[in-house]
C-alpha cells in the first residue's frame, strides 16, 4: 500500500540522507532551513560517519533511527542513490525525495538507473519524488525540505498562505516563489517534482486541491498527460497552468490539413480549456492569477464596472475588456441617477465612471460612488483605476473598496499606475483588505478574465450519440468510399458516381442533375485542386474533355468521380486527429488556403452543441455564417449537427488515424461534404501532446 504524498508539506519527521555540516554543501542546507524556520517535527541527520550535525545526533544509516519517517531527503552522489533508496524502503519511509542529479535527465544509463529506483520504491509502497528534484516547502509544520538558495536570504519568509505552487522545474519554481514574496502573494505551499519517475506535478496538485487549507493552485508544467486529473483539480480549486513548450514541431508529422493545424500547443490549449483550468502565458501572468485567486472571490458573470480618477485609464480598461472577452456593464437608470448626484459635472457617470481628480478635495466622493456601483445588480465585478496615489488617499480608497464586500460579494481589482515610492505602504494596505493590485488597467482586467474562467461552473458533455460508430476505413480508402460511409451515418454528402469510361461519365453527369463536379480518383491525395484533379460545374457538353483529362491523373487510370454540383457556400473544415491526450476535433475556415489562413479552433472529444458553438465563435466562421455583404446567413445549426454526427461516426477509429473534411460547404439551408480524405494510423502521424 502506497504512502500519502501529502508528507511533502505535512511531514512530522524528516531524515536528511547525506546530511553534513560542511559550509556550502547541498546536504547542509535543508537542515539549516528546517531549524531556521522552526520546523514543528523531528529532524534526523543521516551520515555514515555518525556524530553530530548542526547540533543534532546523526545516524550512520536511516534504518538505525528506529522510528517512522514520513519524509526522507536523499542528497548523496548519484552512484550511492540506489543504496540510499533501498535503505529508505527497508526503513518503511513514507515518501523519499531524490535530490541527486545524473539520472534520466542526463543520459540513457541514467534513465536505466532511474527505473531501478522506481522499482525499489514500488515494491515497498514508498513514494518517490524526483530524481533531480529541489524539494518542497511550506505547510502548517513550517517544512523546508529543500536546498533552494532562495531560503538562504535573511528576509525570505516561509509563511502560511492559501495558494499552492507546483512546478516540474525546481529552480524556476523557487524563482517564481521569490517573485511571489516580492508581491506579498500568499503562497503557503511549494512543491517541485523534478524528473517525475513516480510522483507527478498533476498528482501533487490533485492532493493539494483536496487540502482544505488550499484555496487555489498555480502550476508550471512541461508535460500534460492526464486531462481528467486536471479537470478534477480545476473543479476543486481555481487553477492556473503555465505550460511551456509552445512548439509547432509536432505538426510536421501530420498527414492531413487538420493534422497540420491541430498542433501540439493547440491540443494543450484545448485540454486545459476543457478541464476548466486557465492557461497563462508567462510567469507574470501566473502570478497575476495568484493575486486574483488570493482574493477568495468568484465571478458569476462577465459585466464589469470601471471607476477611475483618470479618463485615459478608463479607456485602457474598456479596451482590455473587449480584448479579454468581458463586457462593459450597462449601469441601471437608478445607478446613473445616483452617480449624477455625486460626480462633478465635468466627470462622467456612464461606465467607465470618471470621478476625476476631485477625489483629492472631496474625501467621501470615491467611497459613495463605489457603494452605488456595488449595489447595481448589472455589475459582476469592479475595476478601480488610479494613476497616482499618495498619503491618506491610499488608506481611504483601500477601505472603500474593501467595504464593497459588505454590500455584495463581487470581485474588486485595483489598477494602480504609478511609482511604489509615492505610497510605500500601499501594498500592505491593499493586501490587508484582500484587494489584488496591478500596475496597469489591462493587467487588472486580464486578472478578472482569469477569475471568470477559473470559477465559472464546469461544463460536462453528456449527450446521446447521433449515429452508430463506423467501421475503420481501409488504408487506401478512396473519396467515394469514405463519403459513402459518412453518408450511411447521416452526414450530408452529394450524390457520387465513380466511372471508368466516357459513356458512363456522360450518363453520370445527367444522373446527378446535369451540373456536376468531376474529380480524379487519387487515394490519399489531399490537395486535388493543386494537382489539377478537380473540375467544377461540368455539363454534358463539357464532360468529354474533362473526363479524358482527369482519367489520366489517378493511379487507378480511367477512374473519375462524378458528383452533384453544390452551389458556392461558406467553406469550412472539419478534422479528427489523435494526440496522447485523446482524439482531437478541429473546425475552422476551409478551402484551398486552409493552412495559410490557419483560422481554427481545437477541442478534445467528446463535444456537444455548446462546445461546437463556442468553437465557431472562436473563428471567423461566426462572422461568415452570419452573412457578409448582404449574403444570406448560413445554416449554423446544420453545421453543428453535422460536426457532432462526424465525431460520433469516427469515435472507434484507431489512434493515429486522421479524417480530413475540407471543404464542408455550409449553405443557407443545409451543409454538404465536398471533399474528404482518410489517413491510416502511422508512427509519423501519432503526435505527442507532451
XYZ file of C-alpha atoms in Angstrom:
690
model
C 0.000 0.000 0.000
C 1.411 3.375 -1.046
C 2.023 6.228 1.341
C 0.439 9.675 1.020
C 2.421 12.302 -0.854
C 0.933 14.911 1.488
C 4.081 14.279 3.549
C 5.728 16.748 1.141
C 4.049 19.545 3.125
C 2.689 17.837 6.261
C 5.537 15.540 7.359
C 6.158 15.370 11.113
C 9.502 13.609 10.798
C 12.240 14.261 8.247
C 15.503 12.404 7.617
C 18.298 14.007 5.588
C 20.385 11.246 3.982
C 23.745 12.823 3.228
C 23.484 15.500 5.923
C 26.702 17.366 6.619
C 27.977 20.413 8.488
C 30.332 21.359 5.660
C 29.601 25.003 4.736
C 28.115 25.390 1.272
C 27.365 21.671 0.892
C 23.978 20.716 -0.519
C 23.445 18.304 2.371
C 23.653 21.122 4.913
C 21.036 23.498 3.534
C 17.787 21.588 4.308
C 18.996 21.081 7.861
C 19.704 24.786 8.195
C 16.320 25.712 6.745
C 14.354 23.308 8.924
C 15.998 24.806 12.014
C 15.814 28.397 10.762
C 12.064 28.323 10.116
C 11.165 26.305 13.206
C 10.023 23.017 11.690
C 7.421 21.573 14.056
C 8.640 17.991 13.868
C 11.576 15.613 14.305
C 14.781 16.031 12.266
C 17.165 13.116 11.736
C 20.525 13.737 10.010
C 21.937 10.608 8.322
C 25.692 10.415 7.674
C 27.890 7.283 7.520
C 30.287 8.898 9.990
C 27.585 9.444 12.592
C 28.473 12.119 15.132
C 26.620 15.408 15.416
C 25.378 17.578 12.549
C 24.315 21.141 13.369
C 23.671 20.160 16.966
C 21.613 17.065 16.144
C 22.750 13.457 16.618
C 23.459 11.825 13.253
C 22.713 8.219 12.313
C 25.022 6.109 10.167
C 22.028 4.609 8.343
C 18.383 5.597 8.172
C 17.417 2.103 9.344
C 19.096 2.824 12.686
C 16.648 5.604 13.570
C 14.043 3.062 14.621
C 11.085 5.409 14.221
C 8.541 6.068 11.478
C 9.989 8.567 8.987
C 7.406 10.470 6.984
C 9.839 12.114 4.579
C 13.441 11.373 3.588
C 15.658 13.688 1.559
C 18.296 11.759 -0.389
C 21.287 14.008 -1.022
C 24.169 11.707 -1.931
C 26.128 11.316 -5.200
C 24.242 9.512 -7.973
C 26.230 6.271 -7.602
C 25.095 5.963 -3.953
C 21.441 6.824 -4.544
C 20.214 3.282 -5.279
C 21.570 2.043 -1.953
C 20.039 5.016 -0.138
C 16.641 4.430 -1.745
C 16.782 0.754 -0.771
C 17.663 1.711 2.816
C 14.689 4.101 2.926
C 12.398 1.380 1.557
C 13.675 -1.086 4.169
C 13.069 1.530 6.893
C 9.421 1.954 5.756
C 9.876 5.614 4.836
C 6.645 7.147 3.544
C 7.992 9.487 0.865
C 11.547 9.922 -0.415
C 12.760 12.934 -2.403
C 15.792 12.088 -4.532
C 17.543 15.426 -4.868
C 20.619 13.985 -6.589
C 21.095 14.519 -10.338
C 22.532 12.278 -13.037
C 19.527 10.176 -13.992
C 17.044 10.324 -16.899
C 17.855 13.991 -17.469
C 21.485 13.036 -18.142
C 21.675 10.044 -20.491
C 20.376 6.561 -21.286
C 22.353 4.971 -18.468
C 20.832 7.484 -16.086
C 17.356 6.558 -17.317
C 18.031 2.895 -16.561
C 19.278 3.806 -13.088
C 16.149 5.896 -12.529
C 13.935 2.932 -13.442
C 15.774 0.863 -10.841
C 14.968 3.445 -8.158
C 11.320 3.380 -9.144
C 11.191 -0.407 -8.975
C 12.556 -0.364 -5.412
C 10.034 2.257 -4.330
C 7.058 0.499 -5.913
C 7.930 -2.824 -4.313
C 7.837 -1.289 -0.836
C 4.950 1.162 -1.378
C 7.230 4.143 -0.757
C 6.511 7.162 -2.944
C 9.465 8.558 -4.874
C 9.787 12.239 -5.813
C 12.396 13.178 -8.408
C 15.214 12.367 -9.037
C 16.819 15.705 -9.878
C 14.408 17.452 -7.530
C 14.940 20.562 -5.389
C 12.202 19.562 -2.949
C 9.235 21.168 -1.232
C 8.451 23.828 1.346
C 5.524 25.182 3.321
C 2.558 23.832 5.204
C 1.462 24.281 8.789
C 4.564 22.494 10.126
C 6.958 25.022 8.534
C 8.527 22.285 6.449
C 11.532 23.427 4.370
C 12.531 20.181 2.668
C 14.656 21.827 0.003
C 18.132 23.065 -0.786
C 16.937 26.032 -2.856
C 19.145 29.065 -2.179
C 16.021 31.240 -2.050
C 15.748 30.408 1.659
C 19.325 31.455 2.354
C 18.240 35.083 2.165
C 17.883 36.759 5.538
C 14.447 38.168 4.719
C 12.841 35.294 2.770
C 9.712 34.273 4.690
C 8.103 30.855 4.958
C 4.613 31.928 5.846
C 1.280 30.186 5.820
C -0.815 31.009 2.776
C -3.832 29.792 0.865
C -2.137 29.269 -2.522
C -0.126 26.234 -3.622
C 2.593 26.353 -6.276
C 3.513 23.102 -8.041
C 6.391 23.059 -10.516
C 8.157 20.403 -12.530
C 11.168 22.696 -12.634
C 12.795 23.210 -9.253
C 14.873 26.298 -9.982
C 12.047 28.030 -11.858
C 9.544 27.018 -9.190
C 11.503 28.660 -6.423
C 12.263 31.621 -8.674
C 8.509 32.104 -9.065
C 8.137 31.765 -5.306
C 10.698 34.518 -4.707
C 8.800 36.830 -7.079
C 5.586 35.973 -5.253
C 7.232 37.008 -1.980
C 8.093 40.377 -3.518
C 4.414 40.789 -4.446
C 3.179 39.728 -0.984
C 1.406 36.819 -2.629
C 0.299 34.245 -0.015
C 1.932 31.101 -1.369
C 1.925 28.662 1.519
C 2.982 25.516 -0.363
C 5.761 24.975 -2.910
C 6.329 21.514 -4.367
C 8.760 20.663 -7.167
C 8.760 17.266 -8.874
C 11.927 17.011 -10.969
C 12.156 14.028 -13.320
C 8.811 12.612 -12.157
C 9.887 8.970 -12.124
C 6.917 8.310 -9.830
C 5.160 11.338 -8.359
C 3.939 13.846 -10.958
C 3.027 17.517 -10.694
C -0.587 16.643 -11.527
C -0.721 14.102 -8.713
C 0.707 16.627 -6.269
C -1.786 19.253 -7.410
C -4.614 16.750 -7.015
C -3.592 16.059 -3.423
C -3.227 19.766 -2.650
C -6.615 20.507 -4.206
C -8.190 18.171 -1.645
C -6.495 20.047 1.244
C -8.947 22.393 2.970
C -6.199 24.904 3.714
C -5.502 25.371 -0.015
C -7.739 27.786 -1.912
C -6.039 27.844 -5.327
C -3.421 26.043 -7.419
C -0.665 27.533 -9.591
C 1.250 25.114 -11.816
C 4.314 25.184 -14.025
C 4.244 22.097 -16.279
C 6.483 20.799 -19.028
C 4.156 17.905 -19.865
C 0.445 17.268 -19.523
C -0.612 13.651 -19.740
C -3.917 13.394 -17.853
C -6.777 15.726 -18.744
C -9.190 14.035 -16.343
C -6.840 14.711 -13.414
C -6.522 18.371 -14.363
C -10.306 18.625 -14.631
C -10.702 17.244 -11.102
C -8.136 19.728 -9.791
C -9.799 22.679 -11.533
C -13.223 21.556 -10.319
C -11.973 21.520 -6.721
C -9.940 24.758 -6.719
C -9.275 27.679 -9.096
C -6.263 26.549 -11.119
C -3.835 28.325 -13.437
C -1.302 26.436 -15.565
C 1.874 27.782 -17.149
C 2.643 25.118 -19.754
C 5.967 25.528 -21.543
C 6.903 24.227 -24.983
C 4.722 26.144 -27.439
C 6.324 24.233 -30.301
C 4.839 23.522 -33.719
C 7.344 20.752 -34.444
C 4.746 18.074 -33.771
C 2.667 19.281 -36.710
C 5.398 18.396 -39.194
C 4.460 14.736 -38.915
C 0.791 15.387 -39.689
C -0.803 13.584 -42.593
C -3.793 15.899 -43.138
C -4.829 19.541 -43.284
C -6.267 19.351 -39.801
C -3.377 17.256 -38.561
C -1.088 20.113 -39.528
C -3.360 22.639 -37.833
C -4.030 20.692 -34.628
C -0.552 21.419 -33.333
C 0.759 20.216 -30.015
C 0.188 23.610 -28.432
C -3.364 23.937 -29.708
C -4.151 20.494 -28.300
C -2.729 21.521 -24.924
C -4.875 24.664 -25.051
C -7.895 22.511 -25.799
C -7.104 20.172 -22.924
C -6.694 22.980 -20.411
C -9.820 24.741 -21.685
C -11.846 21.536 -21.360
C -10.572 20.996 -17.820
C -11.846 24.335 -16.506
C -8.339 25.496 -15.603
C -6.773 28.642 -17.046
C -3.697 28.562 -19.233
C -1.372 31.511 -18.650
C 1.406 32.730 -20.918
C 4.306 33.597 -18.641
C 5.481 33.882 -15.044
C 3.987 37.358 -14.626
C 0.647 36.067 -15.867
C 0.838 33.130 -13.419
C 1.484 35.477 -10.501
C -1.392 37.709 -11.597
C -3.588 34.610 -11.420
C -2.298 34.023 -7.897
C -3.149 37.590 -6.930
C -6.754 37.338 -8.058
C -7.167 33.829 -6.593
C -5.890 35.095 -3.230
C -8.900 37.414 -3.006
C -11.086 34.312 -2.430
C -13.846 35.576 -4.692
C -15.628 34.129 -7.699
C -17.021 35.874 -10.767
C -20.517 34.785 -11.768
C -20.870 36.965 -14.890
C -18.754 38.979 -17.309
C -20.178 42.508 -16.772
C -17.585 44.904 -15.380
C -17.841 48.432 -13.997
C -14.780 50.667 -14.190
C -14.308 53.567 -11.796
C -11.351 55.816 -12.432
C -9.689 59.066 -11.489
C -8.169 59.198 -14.983
C -10.098 59.228 -18.230
C -7.156 57.609 -20.027
C -7.019 54.709 -17.587
C -10.739 54.171 -18.019
C -10.351 53.949 -21.791
C -7.490 51.466 -21.486
C -9.595 49.369 -19.140
C -12.511 49.433 -21.573
C -10.259 48.325 -24.432
C -8.969 45.469 -22.286
C -12.497 44.241 -21.539
C -13.113 43.629 -25.224
C -9.697 42.004 -25.652
C -10.300 39.511 -22.850
C -13.914 38.644 -23.578
C -15.557 40.660 -20.798
C -18.168 43.391 -21.256
C -18.640 46.920 -20.006
C -21.621 46.745 -17.663
C -24.652 48.793 -18.664
C -25.468 50.627 -15.458
C -29.087 50.768 -14.336
C -31.005 54.025 -14.551
C -31.099 54.152 -10.757
C -27.319 53.809 -10.528
C -26.745 56.525 -13.116
C -29.169 58.865 -11.356
C -27.392 58.353 -8.015
C -23.974 58.897 -9.602
C -25.245 62.135 -11.191
C -25.810 63.452 -7.672
C -22.234 62.576 -6.609
C -19.832 63.002 -9.534
C -18.857 66.564 -10.565
C -20.428 67.840 -13.776
C -17.068 67.681 -15.539
C -16.776 63.981 -14.687
C -18.600 61.061 -16.266
C -21.350 58.880 -14.773
C -21.599 56.456 -17.674
C -19.431 53.361 -17.449
C -16.444 53.827 -17.186
C -17.230 56.173 -14.317
C -14.711 59.023 -14.164
C -14.725 60.741 -10.765
C -11.742 62.890 -11.857
C -9.147 64.342 -9.526
C -11.988 65.782 -7.436
C -11.457 62.872 -5.018
C -8.462 64.767 -3.643
C -10.666 67.612 -2.392
C -13.796 65.574 -1.626
C -12.688 62.616 0.514
C -16.038 60.784 0.504
C -16.678 61.112 -3.254
C -14.949 57.876 -4.209
C -16.489 55.878 -1.364
C -20.009 56.923 -2.324
C -19.513 56.049 -5.999
C -18.076 52.604 -5.234
C -21.001 51.799 -2.948
C -23.503 52.788 -5.640
C -21.768 50.606 -8.240
C -21.608 47.646 -5.869
C -25.395 47.768 -5.355
C -26.123 47.601 -9.094
C -27.230 44.021 -9.997
C -25.972 44.613 -13.547
C -22.374 44.731 -12.255
C -20.448 41.461 -11.761
C -17.061 42.996 -10.910
C -15.393 46.368 -10.342
C -12.075 47.668 -11.654
C -10.763 50.729 -9.816
C -8.030 52.548 -11.758
C -5.680 55.243 -10.477
C -2.591 56.866 -11.881
C -1.057 58.304 -8.707
C -1.898 57.579 -5.082
C -0.202 59.315 -2.176
C -0.663 59.844 1.533
C -4.001 59.157 3.163
C -5.704 58.636 -0.214
C -4.390 55.079 -0.304
C -5.852 54.019 3.024
C -9.169 55.681 2.309
C -9.509 54.015 -1.103
C -8.452 50.619 0.236
C -11.092 50.868 2.947
C -13.760 51.955 0.468
C -13.049 49.103 -1.935
C -12.871 46.581 0.880
C -16.278 47.743 2.089
C -17.805 46.549 -1.201
C -17.940 43.046 0.260
C -20.326 44.319 2.882
C -22.676 45.298 0.054
C -22.160 42.351 -2.351
C -19.659 39.562 -2.754
C -18.199 40.574 -6.114
C -14.572 40.775 -7.273
C -12.826 44.121 -6.928
C -9.421 44.714 -8.521
C -7.163 47.744 -8.430
C -5.080 49.154 -11.268
C -2.524 51.434 -9.638
C -0.331 53.050 -12.279
C 2.425 54.955 -10.545
C 5.673 54.601 -8.642
C 5.632 52.485 -5.497
C 7.707 55.169 -3.793
C 4.757 57.573 -3.885
C 2.895 55.398 -1.390
C 5.262 52.814 0.130
C 2.583 51.432 2.468
C 0.016 50.902 -0.268
C 0.780 47.225 -0.911
C 0.357 46.329 2.758
C -2.919 48.195 2.964
C -4.348 46.593 -0.152
C -3.104 43.153 0.930
C -4.784 43.546 4.323
C -8.001 44.405 2.505
C -7.555 41.338 0.217
C -7.560 43.593 -2.833
C -5.413 42.415 -5.768
C -3.371 45.266 -7.227
C -1.926 45.515 -10.740
C 0.238 48.189 -12.375
C -1.983 48.724 -15.445
C -5.687 48.549 -16.321
C -5.032 45.747 -18.817
C -3.359 43.551 -16.196
C -6.287 44.154 -13.832
C -8.863 43.221 -16.477
C -6.858 40.188 -17.540
C -6.900 39.019 -13.928
C -10.690 39.245 -13.905
C -10.801 37.167 -17.079
C -8.651 34.539 -15.337
C -11.006 34.535 -12.364
C -14.077 34.301 -14.581
C -12.635 31.301 -16.443
C -11.411 29.529 -13.315
C -14.545 29.962 -11.217
C -17.407 29.534 -13.669
C -19.209 26.178 -13.418
C -17.507 23.410 -15.366
C -19.319 22.193 -18.473
C -19.877 18.442 -18.683
C -20.510 16.860 -22.061
C -23.382 14.395 -21.722
C -25.414 13.602 -24.831
C -26.709 10.636 -26.785
C -24.793 9.720 -29.978
C -26.468 10.815 -33.200
C -25.332 7.707 -35.069
C -23.575 4.377 -34.610
C -19.763 4.274 -34.914
C -18.483 3.474 -38.398
C -16.001 0.673 -39.106
C -12.420 1.796 -39.681
C -11.881 2.583 -43.391
C -9.404 0.636 -45.480
C -5.939 2.181 -45.521
C -6.332 3.223 -49.153
C -9.981 4.242 -48.906
C -10.966 6.451 -51.821
C -13.013 9.604 -51.504
C -16.194 7.976 -52.797
C -15.824 5.072 -50.351
C -15.295 7.456 -47.464
C -18.262 9.605 -48.453
C -20.459 6.545 -48.774
C -19.551 5.541 -45.227
C -20.188 9.042 -43.892
C -23.484 9.167 -45.766
C -24.593 5.955 -44.072
C -24.090 7.756 -40.749
C -26.402 10.568 -41.830
C -23.660 13.006 -42.838
C -24.849 15.021 -45.901
C -22.824 14.015 -48.967
C -23.557 14.771 -52.638
C -24.704 12.019 -54.969
C -21.454 10.460 -56.210
C -20.778 8.034 -59.057
C -17.400 6.511 -59.969
C -16.996 5.899 -63.693
C -14.224 4.387 -65.781
C -15.331 5.219 -69.336
C -16.633 8.222 -71.227
C -20.102 6.842 -71.857
C -20.705 6.238 -68.167
C -19.250 9.653 -67.340
C -21.752 11.442 -69.561
C -24.565 9.330 -68.147
C -23.428 10.089 -64.593
C -23.498 13.838 -65.225
C -27.147 13.501 -66.242
C -27.945 11.359 -63.204
C -26.515 13.896 -60.738
C -28.618 16.715 -62.207
C -26.858 17.930 -65.339
C -24.375 20.104 -63.466
C -21.563 18.201 -61.808
C -18.153 18.214 -60.255
C -15.562 15.804 -61.667
C -12.558 14.605 -59.690
C -9.628 12.344 -60.376
C -9.661 9.277 -58.124
C -6.335 9.530 -56.289
C -6.323 7.768 -52.884
C -4.691 9.785 -50.115
C -4.238 12.977 -52.141
C -5.344 15.960 -50.047
C -4.645 18.790 -52.470
C -6.578 17.610 -55.520
C -7.173 21.171 -56.714
C -3.471 21.967 -56.728
C -2.827 18.782 -58.709
C -5.432 19.813 -61.279
C -7.656 16.968 -60.179
C -10.919 18.897 -59.692
C -13.220 20.394 -62.325
C -16.311 22.420 -61.336
C -19.705 22.944 -62.947
C -19.284 20.335 -65.657
C -22.186 19.772 -68.030
C -22.877 17.058 -70.578
C -21.335 19.330 -73.213
C -18.031 19.679 -71.322
C -17.936 16.177 -69.833
C -15.897 14.560 -72.630
C -12.860 16.825 -72.458
C -12.904 16.858 -68.661
C -13.167 13.079 -68.310
C -10.339 12.492 -70.769
C -8.047 14.833 -68.830
C -8.886 13.688 -65.286
C -8.826 9.989 -66.102
C -5.101 10.252 -66.834
C -4.184 11.721 -63.420
C -5.064 8.972 -60.974
C -3.039 5.942 -60.023
C -6.069 3.882 -60.982
C -6.250 5.075 -64.610
C -9.618 5.888 -66.220
C -11.483 6.225 -62.901
C -13.212 9.563 -62.299
C -15.660 10.630 -59.598
C -18.784 12.468 -60.777
C -20.751 14.352 -58.113
C -23.761 16.615 -57.820
C -22.690 20.234 -58.217
C -23.225 22.138 -54.952
C -23.532 25.942 -55.203
C -20.957 28.120 -53.517
C -21.319 28.461 -49.762
C -19.109 29.082 -46.758
C -16.195 26.682 -46.955
C -15.309 25.162 -43.590
C -13.079 22.329 -42.487
C -13.696 19.552 -40.010
C -10.966 17.188 -38.928
C -10.445 14.405 -36.414
C -6.868 13.682 -35.400
C -5.128 11.980 -32.492
C -2.948 13.022 -29.605
C -1.643 11.332 -26.480
C -4.475 13.098 -24.654
C -7.182 11.610 -26.877
C -8.986 12.314 -30.125
C -8.976 15.928 -31.291
C -11.669 17.836 -33.176
C -10.600 20.753 -35.366
C -13.033 23.104 -37.103
C -12.342 26.331 -38.903
C -12.231 28.237 -42.166
C -11.684 25.809 -45.051
C -10.805 25.968 -48.699
C -7.558 25.969 -50.646
C -5.849 28.423 -48.252
C -6.613 26.435 -45.106
C -3.057 26.161 -43.778
C -2.194 29.718 -44.825
C -5.179 31.236 -43.023
C -4.876 28.829 -40.087
C -8.127 30.071 -38.536
C -9.233 27.072 -36.499
C -10.470 26.025 -33.087
C -9.459 22.780 -31.401
C -11.091 20.650 -28.688
C -10.633 17.191 -27.275
C -13.513 14.788 -27.794
C -16.222 14.344 -26.692
C -18.024 17.583 -27.542
C -21.630 18.729 -27.659
C -23.531 21.530 -29.386
C -22.499 24.090 -26.775
C -18.813 23.315 -27.284
C -19.061 23.328 -31.091
C -20.819 26.702 -30.987
C -18.032 28.041 -28.780
C -15.525 26.783 -31.339
C -17.386 28.552 -34.140
C -17.307 31.799 -32.163
C -13.527 31.484 -31.748
C -13.010 31.633 -35.521
C -14.139 33.771 -38.463
C -16.786 31.154 -39.139
C -19.084 33.049 -36.758
C -18.926 36.162 -38.951
C -19.091 34.199 -42.205
C -22.105 32.180 -41.051
C -23.970 35.354 -40.074
C -23.867 36.612 -43.671
C -21.311 39.004 -45.159
C -22.032 41.908 -47.531
C -25.703 41.135 -47.965
C -25.326 37.369 -48.210
C -27.893 35.180 -46.520
C -26.984 33.683 -43.164
C -25.624 30.141 -43.336
C -27.234 27.152 -41.658
C -25.185 27.155 -38.470
C -27.455 24.638 -36.793
C -26.942 22.118 -39.592
C -23.182 22.626 -39.370
C -23.187 21.928 -35.630
C -25.291 18.788 -36.029
C -23.056 17.519 -38.839
C -19.905 18.060 -36.804
C -21.399 16.115 -33.894
C -22.502 13.326 -36.211
C -18.975 13.088 -37.656
C -17.410 12.839 -34.192
C -19.828 10.064 -33.264
C -19.167 8.194 -36.511
C -15.374 8.041 -36.119
C -15.138 7.578 -32.343
C -13.851 3.989 -32.680
C -11.288 4.668 -35.398
C -7.740 3.819 -34.275
C -5.456 6.267 -32.515
C -3.143 7.926 -35.012
C -5.636 7.888 -37.881
C -6.888 11.154 -39.337
C -10.080 12.272 -41.048
C -9.945 15.448 -43.107
C -13.115 17.040 -44.483
C -12.335 20.165 -46.480
C -14.436 21.780 -47.590
C -17.626 21.152 -45.706
C -19.735 23.734 -47.509
C -22.381 25.497 -45.438
C -25.366 26.926 -47.337
C -28.350 28.978 -46.125
C -30.171 25.654 -45.981
C -28.034 22.677 -45.077
C -24.428 21.563 -45.448
C -22.509 19.247 -47.800
C -19.255 17.321 -47.527
C -17.471 18.206 -50.758
C -14.102 16.582 -50.127
C -12.768 14.109 -47.593
C -9.668 12.037 -47.001
C -8.617 9.337 -44.568
C -5.061 8.775 -43.325
C -4.435 5.471 -41.530
C -2.573 5.272 -38.250
C 1.174 5.510 -38.725
C 4.093 6.186 -36.442
C 4.591 9.588 -38.044
C 1.027 10.780 -37.527
C 0.948 9.836 -33.861
C 1.812 13.220 -32.450
C 2.541 13.618 -28.766
C 0.868 16.219 -26.550
C 3.805 16.255 -24.142
